[in-house]
Backbone as numpy.savetxt, mean C-alpha at the origin, in Angstrom:
# Nx Ny Nz CAx CAy CAz Cx Cy Cz
8.57 -34.45 29.69 7.73 -33.26 29.69 8.61 -32.00 29.69
9.67 -32.02 30.51 10.57 -30.87 30.58 11.25 -30.64 29.23
11.63 -31.74 28.59 12.27 -31.66 27.29 11.33 -31.00 26.26
10.05 -31.34 26.34 9.07 -30.76 25.43 8.92 -29.25 25.66
8.89 -28.82 26.92 8.79 -27.39 27.23 10.00 -26.63 26.71
11.18 -27.21 26.85 12.40 -26.57 26.36 12.35 -26.45 24.84
11.90 -27.50 24.17 11.80 -27.49 22.72 10.79 -26.44 22.25
9.62 -26.37 22.90 8.60 -25.38 22.55 9.14 -23.97 22.80
9.83 -23.77 23.90 10.40 -22.46 24.21 11.43 -22.05 23.17
12.29 -22.98 22.77 13.30 -22.71 21.76 12.66 -22.37 20.41
11.64 -23.12 20.02 10.95 -22.87 18.76 10.26 -21.50 18.77
9.66 -21.13 19.90 9.00 -19.83 20.03 10.01 -18.70 19.90
11.15 -18.85 20.54 12.21 -17.85 20.45 12.69 -17.67 19.02
12.89 -18.78 18.32 13.33 -18.70 16.92 12.27 -18.04 16.04
11.01 -18.36 16.27 9.93 -17.76 15.49 9.85 -16.26 15.72
9.94 -15.84 16.96 9.90 -14.40 17.28 11.09 -13.69 16.65
12.25 -14.28 16.71 13.45 -13.68 16.12 13.31 -13.56 14.60
12.76 -14.58 13.97 12.59 -14.55 12.52 11.57 -13.49 12.11
10.50 -13.36 12.86 9.45 -12.39 12.54 9.89 -10.95 12.78
10.82 -10.75 13.67 11.22 -9.40 14.01 12.34 -8.86 13.13
12.82 -9.67 12.17 13.87 -9.20 11.29 13.33 -8.09 10.40
14.06 -7.01 10.30 13.65 -5.88 9.49 14.11 -6.08 8.05
13.30 -5.60 7.13 13.66 -5.63 5.72 14.68 -4.53 5.48
15.72 -4.84 4.78 16.78 -3.87 4.49 16.33 -2.99 3.33
15.99 -1.74 3.65 15.55 -0.78 2.64 16.76 0.00 2.16
17.02 -0.03 0.85 18.19 0.71 0.34 18.01 2.21 0.50
19.11 2.92 0.61 19.07 4.38 0.72 18.90 4.95 -0.69
17.95 5.86 -0.82 17.70 6.51 -2.11 18.38 7.87 -2.10
19.17 8.13 -3.13 19.91 9.40 -3.21 19.57 10.19 -4.47
18.56 9.77 -5.19 18.17 10.44 -6.43 17.30 11.66 -6.17
16.70 12.18 -7.23 15.82 13.35 -7.11 14.63 13.05 -6.21
14.15 14.07 -5.52 13.00 13.93 -4.62 11.74 13.57 -5.41
10.94 12.66 -4.85 9.63 12.38 -5.41 8.70 13.47 -4.89
8.21 14.33 -5.80 7.36 15.44 -5.39 5.88 15.13 -5.52
5.55 14.07 -6.26 4.16 13.64 -6.35 4.08 12.24 -6.93
2.97 11.60 -6.64 2.65 10.28 -7.19 1.36 10.45 -7.98
1.31 9.88 -9.17 0.09 9.90 -9.98 -0.27 8.45 -10.31
-1.52 8.09 -10.04 -2.03 6.77 -10.37 -3.15 6.94 -11.39
-3.04 6.26 -12.51 -4.10 6.23 -13.51 -4.72 4.84 -13.46
-5.88 4.77 -12.80 -6.52 3.48 -12.56 -6.85 2.74 -13.85
-7.40 3.44 -14.85 -7.79 2.79 -16.09 -6.63 2.10 -16.79
-5.47 2.73 -16.74 -4.26 2.18 -17.38 -3.51 1.23 -16.44
-3.93 1.16 -15.16 -3.24 0.36 -14.14 -1.77 0.76 -14.07
-1.51 2.08 -14.01 -0.14 2.59 -13.95 0.01 3.59 -12.81
1.17 3.55 -12.19 1.53 4.51 -11.16 2.86 5.15 -11.56
2.95 6.47 -11.35 4.15 7.22 -11.70 4.67 7.96 -10.48
5.97 7.89 -10.26 6.64 8.71 -9.25 7.30 9.84 -10.02
6.98 11.08 -9.65 7.47 12.24 -10.39 8.28 13.19 -9.53
9.19 13.89 -10.19 9.87 15.04 -9.62 9.45 16.19 -10.53
8.55 17.03 -10.01 7.96 18.05 -10.88 7.14 17.36 -11.95
7.51 17.60 -13.21 6.81 16.94 -14.32 7.63 15.79 -14.92
8.80 15.53 -14.35 9.67 14.46 -14.84 9.32 13.14 -14.18
9.04 12.12 -15.00 8.74 10.78 -14.48 10.05 10.13 -14.05
10.14 9.81 -12.77 11.31 9.10 -12.25 11.16 7.59 -12.41
9.97 7.08 -12.12 9.69 5.64 -12.20 8.24 5.44 -12.59
7.95 4.32 -13.25 6.57 3.96 -13.56 6.38 2.48 -13.22
5.20 2.17 -12.78 4.91 0.81 -12.32 3.53 0.37 -12.81
3.40 -0.89 -13.16 2.09 -1.49 -13.37 1.54 -1.82 -11.99
0.24 -1.60 -11.78 -0.35 -1.81 -10.47 -1.60 -2.67 -10.55
-1.92 -3.30 -9.43 -3.21 -3.94 -9.23 -3.99 -3.06 -8.27
-5.32 -3.10 -8.39 -6.19 -2.23 -7.61 -7.17 -3.06 -6.79
-8.19 -2.37 -6.28 -9.26 -3.06 -5.58 -9.97 -4.04 -6.50
-10.63 -5.04 -5.92 -11.23 -6.10 -6.73 -12.46 -5.63 -7.52
-12.91 -4.42 -7.29 -13.93 -3.76 -8.13 -13.33 -2.42 -8.57
-12.46 -2.43 -9.57 -11.65 -1.25 -9.88 -12.41 -0.07 -10.50
-13.57 -0.31 -11.10 -14.29 0.78 -11.75 -14.97 1.68 -10.73
-14.77 2.99 -10.85 -15.44 3.96 -9.99 -14.66 4.29 -8.74
-15.14 5.33 -8.07 -14.51 5.85 -6.86 -14.98 5.08 -5.63
-14.10 4.93 -4.67 -14.47 4.29 -3.41 -15.50 5.17 -2.71
-16.59 4.57 -2.25 -17.64 5.32 -1.56 -17.79 4.89 -0.11
-17.72 3.57 0.11 -17.96 3.05 1.46 -17.02 1.89 1.76
-16.85 1.62 3.03 -16.01 0.51 3.48 -16.53 -0.79 2.88
-15.62 -1.58 2.37 -15.96 -2.90 1.86 -16.44 -2.94 0.43
-16.42 -1.80 -0.28 -16.93 -1.82 -1.66 -15.91 -2.33 -2.67
-14.67 -2.61 -2.24 -13.66 -3.18 -3.12 -13.09 -2.22 -4.14
-13.32 -0.93 -3.95 -12.85 0.07 -4.89 -11.64 0.83 -4.35
-10.80 1.28 -5.25 -9.67 2.14 -4.91 -10.15 3.58 -5.01
-9.88 4.41 -3.99 -10.38 5.79 -4.03 -9.80 6.58 -5.19
-10.50 7.65 -5.54 -10.04 8.58 -6.57 -10.00 9.97 -5.97
-9.00 10.76 -6.36 -8.89 12.12 -5.86 -7.48 12.43 -5.39
-7.36 13.55 -4.71 -6.08 14.01 -4.21 -5.92 13.67 -2.74
-4.82 13.03 -2.40 -4.50 12.63 -1.03 -3.02 12.90 -0.79
-2.47 12.37 0.28 -1.04 12.45 0.53 -0.60 11.21 1.28
0.70 10.93 1.25 1.25 9.79 1.98 1.32 10.20 3.45
0.67 9.41 4.32 0.58 9.81 5.73 1.24 8.87 6.72
1.77 7.74 6.26 2.44 6.83 7.18 3.23 5.78 6.40
4.14 5.14 7.13 4.98 4.07 6.56 4.86 2.86 7.48
4.74 1.68 6.89 4.62 0.47 7.69 5.66 -0.55 7.25
6.77 -0.65 8.00 7.81 -1.62 7.64 7.43 -3.05 8.02
6.36 -3.22 8.80 5.95 -4.56 9.25 4.63 -4.99 8.62
4.35 -4.52 7.43 3.10 -4.82 6.75 2.97 -6.31 6.44
1.74 -6.80 6.47 1.46 -8.17 6.04 1.63 -8.30 4.54
1.76 -7.16 3.84 1.92 -7.13 2.40 3.31 -6.64 2.04
4.32 -7.19 2.69 5.73 -6.90 2.51 6.10 -5.56 3.12
5.92 -4.45 2.45 6.09 -3.09 2.98 4.86 -2.31 2.52
4.56 -1.21 3.21 3.44 -0.40 2.73 3.61 1.05 3.15
3.02 1.93 2.34 2.93 3.35 2.68 1.47 3.74 2.61
1.02 4.46 3.64 -0.38 4.79 3.78 -0.80 6.01 2.98
-2.02 5.94 2.47 -2.64 7.05 1.75 -3.68 7.67 2.69
-3.78 8.99 2.69 -4.60 9.71 3.67 -6.12 9.58 3.46
-6.56 8.54 2.82 -7.99 8.25 2.69 -8.52 7.77 4.02
-9.67 8.18 4.49 -10.63 9.09 3.86 -10.37 10.53 4.28
-10.69 11.45 3.37 -10.65 12.86 3.73 -12.06 13.30 4.14
-12.25 14.56 4.44 -13.57 15.04 4.90 -14.67 14.79 3.88
-14.35 15.01 2.61 -15.34 14.78 1.55 -15.76 13.31 1.51
-14.77 12.40 1.60 -15.06 10.97 1.58 -15.95 10.57 2.76
-15.63 11.10 3.93 -16.41 10.79 5.14 -17.84 11.29 4.99
-18.00 12.51 4.47 -19.33 13.08 4.30 -20.15 12.29 3.28
-19.53 11.88 2.17 -20.24 11.09 1.15 -20.72 9.76 1.72
-19.86 9.09 2.48 -20.25 7.80 3.07 -21.33 8.01 4.13
-21.20 9.06 4.93 -22.20 9.35 5.98 -23.57 9.62 5.36
-23.58 10.30 4.21 -24.85 10.57 3.52 -25.53 9.27 3.08
-24.73 8.23 2.90 -25.27 6.91 2.55 -25.54 6.06 3.79
-25.26 6.65 4.97 -25.47 5.93 6.23 -24.42 4.87 6.49
-23.22 5.08 5.92 -22.17 4.07 6.07 -20.84 4.72 6.43
-19.85 3.88 6.71 -18.49 4.32 6.98 -17.71 4.39 5.67
-16.81 5.35 5.57 -15.95 5.46 4.38 -14.86 4.39 4.39
-14.59 3.80 5.54 -13.50 2.84 5.64 -12.17 3.55 5.84
-11.10 2.89 5.52 -9.77 3.46 5.70 -8.71 2.42 5.39
-7.52 2.66 5.89 -6.39 1.74 5.68 -6.15 1.44 4.21
-6.04 2.49 3.41 -5.70 2.35 2.00 -4.19 2.59 1.88
-3.51 1.66 1.24 -2.04 1.69 1.16 -1.56 1.41 -0.26
-0.33 1.80 -0.52 0.45 1.24 -1.62 1.28 0.15 -0.95
1.22 -1.06 -1.47 1.94 -2.16 -0.81 2.40 -3.21 -1.79
3.22 -4.12 -1.26 3.69 -5.27 -2.03 2.65 -6.37 -2.02
3.09 -7.57 -2.26 2.18 -8.72 -2.37 2.42 -9.68 -1.23
1.36 -10.26 -0.67 1.55 -11.25 0.39 2.21 -12.50 -0.17
2.74 -13.30 0.73 3.47 -14.49 0.28 2.58 -15.48 -0.46
1.27 -15.48 -0.21 0.40 -16.44 -0.90 -0.19 -15.86 -2.19
0.34 -14.73 -2.66 -0.17 -14.10 -3.88 0.06 -15.01 -5.07
-0.96 -15.15 -5.89 -0.85 -15.93 -7.11 -0.75 -14.95 -8.28
0.27 -15.03 -9.07 0.56 -14.07 -10.12 -0.57 -13.88 -11.13
-1.43 -14.85 -11.28 -2.47 -14.72 -12.29 -3.68 -13.91 -11.81
-3.68 -13.46 -10.58 -4.77 -12.64 -10.07 -4.58 -11.19 -10.52
-5.67 -10.52 -10.82 -5.64 -9.12 -11.23 -6.64 -8.37 -10.37
-6.26 -7.19 -9.90 -7.14 -6.35 -9.09 -7.75 -7.15 -7.94
-6.90 -7.50 -7.01 -7.26 -8.41 -5.92 -7.32 -7.74 -4.55
-6.93 -6.46 -4.44 -6.86 -5.84 -3.12 -8.26 -5.42 -2.66
-8.35 -4.97 -1.42 -9.62 -4.47 -0.87 -9.81 -2.99 -1.20
-8.91 -2.41 -1.98 -8.99 -0.99 -2.35 -7.62 -0.34 -2.42
-6.59 -1.10 -2.09 -5.22 -0.59 -2.09 -4.63 -0.62 -3.49
-3.40 -0.14 -3.60 -2.63 -0.15 -4.84 -1.46 -1.08 -4.60
-1.36 -2.14 -5.40 -0.33 -3.16 -5.17 0.68 -3.21 -6.32
1.93 -3.44 -5.94 3.04 -3.61 -6.87 3.82 -4.85 -6.43
4.83 -5.23 -7.18 5.66 -6.38 -6.75 6.46 -5.98 -5.51
6.94 -6.95 -4.79 7.74 -6.66 -3.59 9.02 -5.92 -3.94
9.65 -6.28 -5.05 10.87 -5.59 -5.46 10.58 -4.12 -5.74
9.47 -3.87 -6.42 9.08 -2.49 -6.70 8.73 -1.74 -5.42
8.06 -2.42 -4.50 7.68 -1.78 -3.23 8.91 -1.38 -2.43
9.94 -2.18 -2.47 11.19 -1.85 -1.79 11.76 -0.54 -2.35
11.72 -0.40 -3.66 12.20 0.82 -4.31 11.30 2.02 -3.95
9.99 1.84 -4.04 9.04 2.91 -3.73 9.18 3.34 -2.28
9.29 2.38 -1.38 9.41 2.66 0.05 10.64 3.52 0.33
11.72 3.27 -0.41 12.95 4.05 -0.20 12.84 5.45 -0.79
12.01 5.63 -1.81 11.94 6.90 -2.54 10.90 7.88 -2.00
9.79 7.37 -1.49 8.64 8.22 -1.15 8.65 8.59 0.33
8.40 9.84 0.62 8.39 10.36 1.99 6.97 10.66 2.44
6.78 10.70 3.74 5.51 11.14 4.32 5.25 12.58 3.87
4.02 12.86 3.49 3.64 14.18 3.02 3.62 14.29 1.50
4.14 13.30 0.78 4.14 13.35 -0.67 2.70 13.30 -1.18
2.29 14.24 -2.04 0.93 14.20 -2.61 0.77 13.01 -3.55
-0.44 12.44 -3.55 -0.78 11.37 -4.49 -2.12 11.72 -5.12
-2.17 11.61 -6.44 -3.37 11.89 -7.21 -3.81 10.60 -7.88
-5.00 10.14 -7.53 -5.52 8.88 -8.07 -6.64 9.24 -9.04
-6.38 8.98 -10.32 -7.31 9.33 -11.40 -8.10 8.10 -11.85
-9.31 8.33 -12.40 -10.13 7.19 -12.88 -9.41 6.35 -13.92
């Protein structure tokens, strides 16, 4: 019995140590990302410095990509002007950066429908069980590959404006 407790304790310690390892984010020394533009119809995201495109990415969206997000659980990616408001190095989706959804307008629109606007909209990588053949699988977030998310995470700062177009 004692041997079993020691084994369980050792396995728990190893699991905690493995889970707490931080992802090594490379240092970005290029031009500042001054805005992000997402064109939902084209499934493209652009990181810009002024009007110069620094990087472009193919993206996946919410599982109901057509139209603006109105209420929690509708499977849509919001449309409009927001900003990056947080960074999550421990995301279940590899890495993630938060989008300031919902704003006052979003909250008012959802309230008029008697519902919540929801929240927790992110740009993020893909979970480990992601199947490559899925398209537009998120609950409303913007998804890229993990390699791309590592690059985006290093380039984008809190406060960066993001414009999500239909």
